[in-house]
PDB file of C-alpha atoms in Angstrom:
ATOM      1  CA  UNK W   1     -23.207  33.695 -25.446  1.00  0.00           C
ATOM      2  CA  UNK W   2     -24.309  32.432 -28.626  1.00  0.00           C
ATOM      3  CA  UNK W   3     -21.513  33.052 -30.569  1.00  0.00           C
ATOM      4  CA  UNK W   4     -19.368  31.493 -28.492  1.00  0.00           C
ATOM      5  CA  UNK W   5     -21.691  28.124 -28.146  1.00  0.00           C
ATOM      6  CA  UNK W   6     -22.347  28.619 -32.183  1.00  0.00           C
ATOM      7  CA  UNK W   7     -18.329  28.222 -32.988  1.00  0.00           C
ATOM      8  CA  UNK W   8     -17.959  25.416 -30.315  1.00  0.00           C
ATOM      9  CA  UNK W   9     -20.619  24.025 -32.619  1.00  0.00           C
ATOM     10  CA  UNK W  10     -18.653  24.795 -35.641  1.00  0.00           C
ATOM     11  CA  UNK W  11     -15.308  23.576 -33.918  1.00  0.00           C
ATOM     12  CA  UNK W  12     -16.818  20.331 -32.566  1.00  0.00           C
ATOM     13  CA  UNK W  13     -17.860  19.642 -37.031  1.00  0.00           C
ATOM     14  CA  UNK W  14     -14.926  20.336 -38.233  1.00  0.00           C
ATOM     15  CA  UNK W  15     -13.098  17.650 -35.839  1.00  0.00           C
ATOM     16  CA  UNK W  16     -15.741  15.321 -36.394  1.00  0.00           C
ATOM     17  CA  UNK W  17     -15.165  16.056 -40.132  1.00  0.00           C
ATOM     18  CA  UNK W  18     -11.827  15.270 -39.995  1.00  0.00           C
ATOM     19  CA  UNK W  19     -11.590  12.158 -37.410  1.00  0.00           C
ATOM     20  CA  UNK W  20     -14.640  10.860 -39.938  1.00  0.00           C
ATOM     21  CA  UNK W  21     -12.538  11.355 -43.223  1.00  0.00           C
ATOM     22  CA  UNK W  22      -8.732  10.112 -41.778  1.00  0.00           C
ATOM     23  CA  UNK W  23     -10.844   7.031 -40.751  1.00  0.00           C
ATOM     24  CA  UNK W  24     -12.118   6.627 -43.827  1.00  0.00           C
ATOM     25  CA  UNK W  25      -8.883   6.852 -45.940  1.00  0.00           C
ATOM     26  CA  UNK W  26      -6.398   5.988 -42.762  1.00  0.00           C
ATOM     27  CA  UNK W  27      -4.388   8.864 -42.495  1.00  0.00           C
ATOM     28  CA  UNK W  28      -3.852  11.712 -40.017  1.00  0.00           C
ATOM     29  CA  UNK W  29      -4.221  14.701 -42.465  1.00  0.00           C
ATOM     30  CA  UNK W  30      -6.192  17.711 -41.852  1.00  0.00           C
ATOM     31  CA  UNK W  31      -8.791  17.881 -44.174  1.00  0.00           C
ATOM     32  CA  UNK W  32     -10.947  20.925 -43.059  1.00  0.00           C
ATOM     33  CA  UNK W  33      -9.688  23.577 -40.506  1.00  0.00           C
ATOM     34  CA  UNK W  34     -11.043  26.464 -39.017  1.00  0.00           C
ATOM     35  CA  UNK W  35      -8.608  30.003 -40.170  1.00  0.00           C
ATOM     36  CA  UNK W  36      -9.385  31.895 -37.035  1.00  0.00           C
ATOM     37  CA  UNK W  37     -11.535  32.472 -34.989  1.00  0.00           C
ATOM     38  CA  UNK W  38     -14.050  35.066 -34.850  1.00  0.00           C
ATOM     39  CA  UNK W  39     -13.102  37.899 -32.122  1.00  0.00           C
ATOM     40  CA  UNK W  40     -16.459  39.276 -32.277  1.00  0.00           C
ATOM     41  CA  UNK W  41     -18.350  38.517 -35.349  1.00  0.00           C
ATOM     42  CA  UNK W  42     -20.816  36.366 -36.452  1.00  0.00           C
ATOM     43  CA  UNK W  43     -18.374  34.492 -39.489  1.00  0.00           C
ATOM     44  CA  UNK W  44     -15.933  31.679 -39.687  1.00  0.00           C
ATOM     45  CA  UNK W  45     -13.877  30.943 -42.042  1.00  0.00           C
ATOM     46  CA  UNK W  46     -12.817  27.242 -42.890  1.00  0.00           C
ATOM     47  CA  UNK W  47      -9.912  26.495 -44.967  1.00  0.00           C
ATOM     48  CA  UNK W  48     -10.657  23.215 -47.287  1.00  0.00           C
ATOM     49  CA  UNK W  49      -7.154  23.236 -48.689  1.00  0.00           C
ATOM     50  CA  UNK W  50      -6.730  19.385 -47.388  1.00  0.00           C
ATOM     51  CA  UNK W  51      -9.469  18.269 -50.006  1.00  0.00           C
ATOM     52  CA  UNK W  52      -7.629  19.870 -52.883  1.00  0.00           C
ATOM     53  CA  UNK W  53      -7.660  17.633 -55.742  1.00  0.00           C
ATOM     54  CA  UNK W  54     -10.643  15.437 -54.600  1.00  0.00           C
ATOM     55  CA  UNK W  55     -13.153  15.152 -56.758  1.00  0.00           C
ATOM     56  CA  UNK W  56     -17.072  14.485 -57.216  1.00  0.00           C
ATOM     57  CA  UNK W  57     -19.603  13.192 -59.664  1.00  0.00           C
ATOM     58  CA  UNK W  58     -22.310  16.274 -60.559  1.00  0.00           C
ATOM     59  CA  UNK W  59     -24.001  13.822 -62.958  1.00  0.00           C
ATOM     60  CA  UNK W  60     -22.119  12.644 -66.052  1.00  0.00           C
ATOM     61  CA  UNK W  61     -19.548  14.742 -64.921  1.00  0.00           C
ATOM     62  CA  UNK W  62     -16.785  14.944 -62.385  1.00  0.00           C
ATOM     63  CA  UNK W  63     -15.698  17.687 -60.876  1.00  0.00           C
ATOM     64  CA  UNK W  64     -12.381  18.287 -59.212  1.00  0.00           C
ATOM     65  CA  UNK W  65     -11.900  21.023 -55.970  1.00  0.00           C
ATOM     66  CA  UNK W  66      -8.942  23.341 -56.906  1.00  0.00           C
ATOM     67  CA  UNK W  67     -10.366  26.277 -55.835  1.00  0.00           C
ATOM     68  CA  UNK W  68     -13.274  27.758 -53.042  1.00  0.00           C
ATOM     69  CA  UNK W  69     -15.221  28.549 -55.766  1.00  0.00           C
ATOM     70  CA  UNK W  70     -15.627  25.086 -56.821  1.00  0.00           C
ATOM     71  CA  UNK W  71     -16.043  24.064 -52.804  1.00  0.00           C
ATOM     72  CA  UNK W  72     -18.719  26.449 -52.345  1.00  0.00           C
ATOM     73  CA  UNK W  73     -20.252  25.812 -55.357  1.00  0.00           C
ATOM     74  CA  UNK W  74     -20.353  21.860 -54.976  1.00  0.00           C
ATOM     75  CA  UNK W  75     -21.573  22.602 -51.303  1.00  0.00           C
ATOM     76  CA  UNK W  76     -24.416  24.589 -52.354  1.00  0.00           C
ATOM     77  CA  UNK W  77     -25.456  22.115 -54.746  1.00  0.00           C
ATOM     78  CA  UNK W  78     -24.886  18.881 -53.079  1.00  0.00           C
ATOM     79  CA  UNK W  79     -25.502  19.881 -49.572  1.00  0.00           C
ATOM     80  CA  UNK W  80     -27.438  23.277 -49.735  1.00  0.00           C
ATOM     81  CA  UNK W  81     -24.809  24.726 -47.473  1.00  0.00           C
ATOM     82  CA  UNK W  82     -24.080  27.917 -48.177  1.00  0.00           C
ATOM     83  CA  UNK W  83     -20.275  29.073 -47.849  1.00  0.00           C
ATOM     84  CA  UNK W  84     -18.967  32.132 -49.591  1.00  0.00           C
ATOM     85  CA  UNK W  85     -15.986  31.545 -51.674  1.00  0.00           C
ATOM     86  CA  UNK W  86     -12.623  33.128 -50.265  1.00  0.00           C
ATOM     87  CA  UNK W  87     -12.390  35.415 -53.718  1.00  0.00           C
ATOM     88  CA  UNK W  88     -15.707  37.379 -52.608  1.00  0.00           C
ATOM     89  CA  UNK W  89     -13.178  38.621 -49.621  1.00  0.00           C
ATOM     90  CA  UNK W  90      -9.902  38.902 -51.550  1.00  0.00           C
ATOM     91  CA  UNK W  91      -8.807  35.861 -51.104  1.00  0.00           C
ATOM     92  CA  UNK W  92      -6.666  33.564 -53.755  1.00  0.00           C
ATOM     93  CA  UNK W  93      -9.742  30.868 -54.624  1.00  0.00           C
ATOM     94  CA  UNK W  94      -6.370  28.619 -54.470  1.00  0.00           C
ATOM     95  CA  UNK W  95      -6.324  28.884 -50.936  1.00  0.00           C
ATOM     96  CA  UNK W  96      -9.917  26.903 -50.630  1.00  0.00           C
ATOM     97  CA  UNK W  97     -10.592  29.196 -48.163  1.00  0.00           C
ATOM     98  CA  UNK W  98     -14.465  29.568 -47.323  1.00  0.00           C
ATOM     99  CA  UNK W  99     -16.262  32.108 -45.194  1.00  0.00           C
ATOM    100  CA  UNK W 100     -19.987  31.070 -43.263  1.00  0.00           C
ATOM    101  CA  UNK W 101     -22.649  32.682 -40.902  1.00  0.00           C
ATOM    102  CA  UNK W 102     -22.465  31.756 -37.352  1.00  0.00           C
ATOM    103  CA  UNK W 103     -25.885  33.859 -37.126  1.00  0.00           C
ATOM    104  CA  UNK W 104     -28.310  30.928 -38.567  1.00  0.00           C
ATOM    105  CA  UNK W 105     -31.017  31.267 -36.254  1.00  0.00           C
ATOM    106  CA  UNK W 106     -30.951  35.490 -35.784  1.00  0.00           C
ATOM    107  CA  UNK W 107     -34.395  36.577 -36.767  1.00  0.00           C
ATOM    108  CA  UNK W 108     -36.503  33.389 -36.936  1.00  0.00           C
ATOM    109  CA  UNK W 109     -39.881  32.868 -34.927  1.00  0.00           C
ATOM    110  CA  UNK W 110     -39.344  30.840 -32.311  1.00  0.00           C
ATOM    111  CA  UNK W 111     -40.460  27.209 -32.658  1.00  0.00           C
ATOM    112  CA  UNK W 112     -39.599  27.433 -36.559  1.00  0.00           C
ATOM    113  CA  UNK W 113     -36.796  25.127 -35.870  1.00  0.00           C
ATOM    114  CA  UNK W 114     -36.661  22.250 -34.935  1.00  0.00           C
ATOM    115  CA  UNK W 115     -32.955  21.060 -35.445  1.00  0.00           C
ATOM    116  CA  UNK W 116     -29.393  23.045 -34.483  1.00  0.00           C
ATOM    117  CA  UNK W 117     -28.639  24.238 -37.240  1.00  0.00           C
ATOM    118  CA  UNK W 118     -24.861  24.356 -36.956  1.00  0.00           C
ATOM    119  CA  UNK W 119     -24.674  20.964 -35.989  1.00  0.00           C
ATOM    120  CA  UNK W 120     -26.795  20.351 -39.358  1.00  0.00           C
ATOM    121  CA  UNK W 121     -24.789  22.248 -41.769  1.00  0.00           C
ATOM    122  CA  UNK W 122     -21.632  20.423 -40.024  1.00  0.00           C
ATOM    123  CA  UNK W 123     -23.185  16.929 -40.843  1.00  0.00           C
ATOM    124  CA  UNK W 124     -23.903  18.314 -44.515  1.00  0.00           C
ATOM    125  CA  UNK W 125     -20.554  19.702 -44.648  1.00  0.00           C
ATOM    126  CA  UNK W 126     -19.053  16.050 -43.072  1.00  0.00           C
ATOM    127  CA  UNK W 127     -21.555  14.351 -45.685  1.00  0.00           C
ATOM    128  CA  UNK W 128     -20.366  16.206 -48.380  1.00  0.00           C
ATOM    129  CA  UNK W 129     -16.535  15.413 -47.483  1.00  0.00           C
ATOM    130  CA  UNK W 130     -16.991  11.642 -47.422  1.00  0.00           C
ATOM    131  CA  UNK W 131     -18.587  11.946 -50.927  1.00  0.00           C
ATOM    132  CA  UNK W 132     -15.705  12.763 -52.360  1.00  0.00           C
ATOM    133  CA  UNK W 133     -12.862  10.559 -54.346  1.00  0.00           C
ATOM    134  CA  UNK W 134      -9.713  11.509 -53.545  1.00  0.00           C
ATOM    135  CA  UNK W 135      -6.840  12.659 -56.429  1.00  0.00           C
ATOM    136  CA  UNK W 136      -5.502  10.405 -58.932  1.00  0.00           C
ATOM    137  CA  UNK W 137      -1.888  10.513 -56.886  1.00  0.00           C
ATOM    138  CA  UNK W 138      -3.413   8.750 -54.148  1.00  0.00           C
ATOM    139  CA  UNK W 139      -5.172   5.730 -56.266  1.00  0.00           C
ATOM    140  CA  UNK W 140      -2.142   3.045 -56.289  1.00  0.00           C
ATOM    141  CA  UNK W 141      -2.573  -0.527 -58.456  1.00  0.00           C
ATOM    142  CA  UNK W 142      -3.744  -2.180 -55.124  1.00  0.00           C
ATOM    143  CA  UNK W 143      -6.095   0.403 -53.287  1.00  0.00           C
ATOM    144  CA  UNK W 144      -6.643   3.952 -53.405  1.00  0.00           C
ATOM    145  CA  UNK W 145      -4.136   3.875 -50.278  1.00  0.00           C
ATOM    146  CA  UNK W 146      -3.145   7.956 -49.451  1.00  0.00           C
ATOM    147  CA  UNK W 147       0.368   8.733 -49.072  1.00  0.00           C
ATOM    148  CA  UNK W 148       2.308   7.757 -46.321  1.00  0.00           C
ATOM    149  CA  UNK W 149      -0.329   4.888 -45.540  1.00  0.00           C
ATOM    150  CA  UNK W 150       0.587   1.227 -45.699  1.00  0.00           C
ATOM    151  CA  UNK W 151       4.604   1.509 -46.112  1.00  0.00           C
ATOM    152  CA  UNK W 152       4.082   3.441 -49.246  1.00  0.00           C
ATOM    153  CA  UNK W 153       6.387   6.154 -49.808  1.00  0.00           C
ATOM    154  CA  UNK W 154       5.434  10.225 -49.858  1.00  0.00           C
TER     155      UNK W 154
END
């Protein structure tokens, strides 16, 4: 049904995400990870948690994640994904917790599209993830090397 095949969509992302971004910075962390899945709805909700403390440039500025608000916010902005923040549901924003639509194409003429668009916000999503710098803890004299990586100690 296409819920089903638009969270397999989702799923398939968020590993991609995450095999994309522990290659990058040569870990095995979860970065991005999906809270439950949906019984019989058309949301997800991802947990970001594993990118707290990364940060991004917004122009002269640098932003750091701490919260969902800042997630979806950045997303929005950088990506034009749009993710509500977990404190729209009662959520601590601390938790980076942020809830989507699996119902993207509901509604739309046919033909209209031309690309998945859950595969699409994924890649934005992914793009968005390898934008980012990671914390200040993780950037050692020699290389910006994350914990537990290279014989360095946690």
């Amino acid at each position: 049904d296409y819920y089903q095949e638009s969270f397999q969509k989702v799923r398939a992302g968020v590993e991609d995400i995450n095999r994309a971004m522990r290659q990058k910075f040569g870990d095995d962390r979860t970065y991005v990870s999906i809270v439950a899945e949906p019984d019989a709805g058309f949301h997800v909700a991802l947990d970001f948690s594993g990118l707290k403390g990364f940060s991004l440039k917004d122009g002269k500025d640098t932003v750091t994640l701490d919260t969902s608000a800042h997630v979806s916010s950045a997303l929005m902005h950088k990506q034009k994904v749009v993710m509500y923040p977990g404190e729209m549901f009662y959520l601590d924003g601390e938790d980076m917790v942020l809830r989507g639509s699996l119902n993207l194409n509901r509604g739309m003429e046919a033909g209209k599209r031309t690309e998945d668009e859950h595969t699409l916000a994924m890649q934005r999503i992914k793009d968005f993830c390898l934008s980012l710098e990671p914390p200040m803890k993780w950037q050692g004299l020699a290389a910006a090397t994350p914990p537990g990586v290279g014989g360095r100690a946690t």
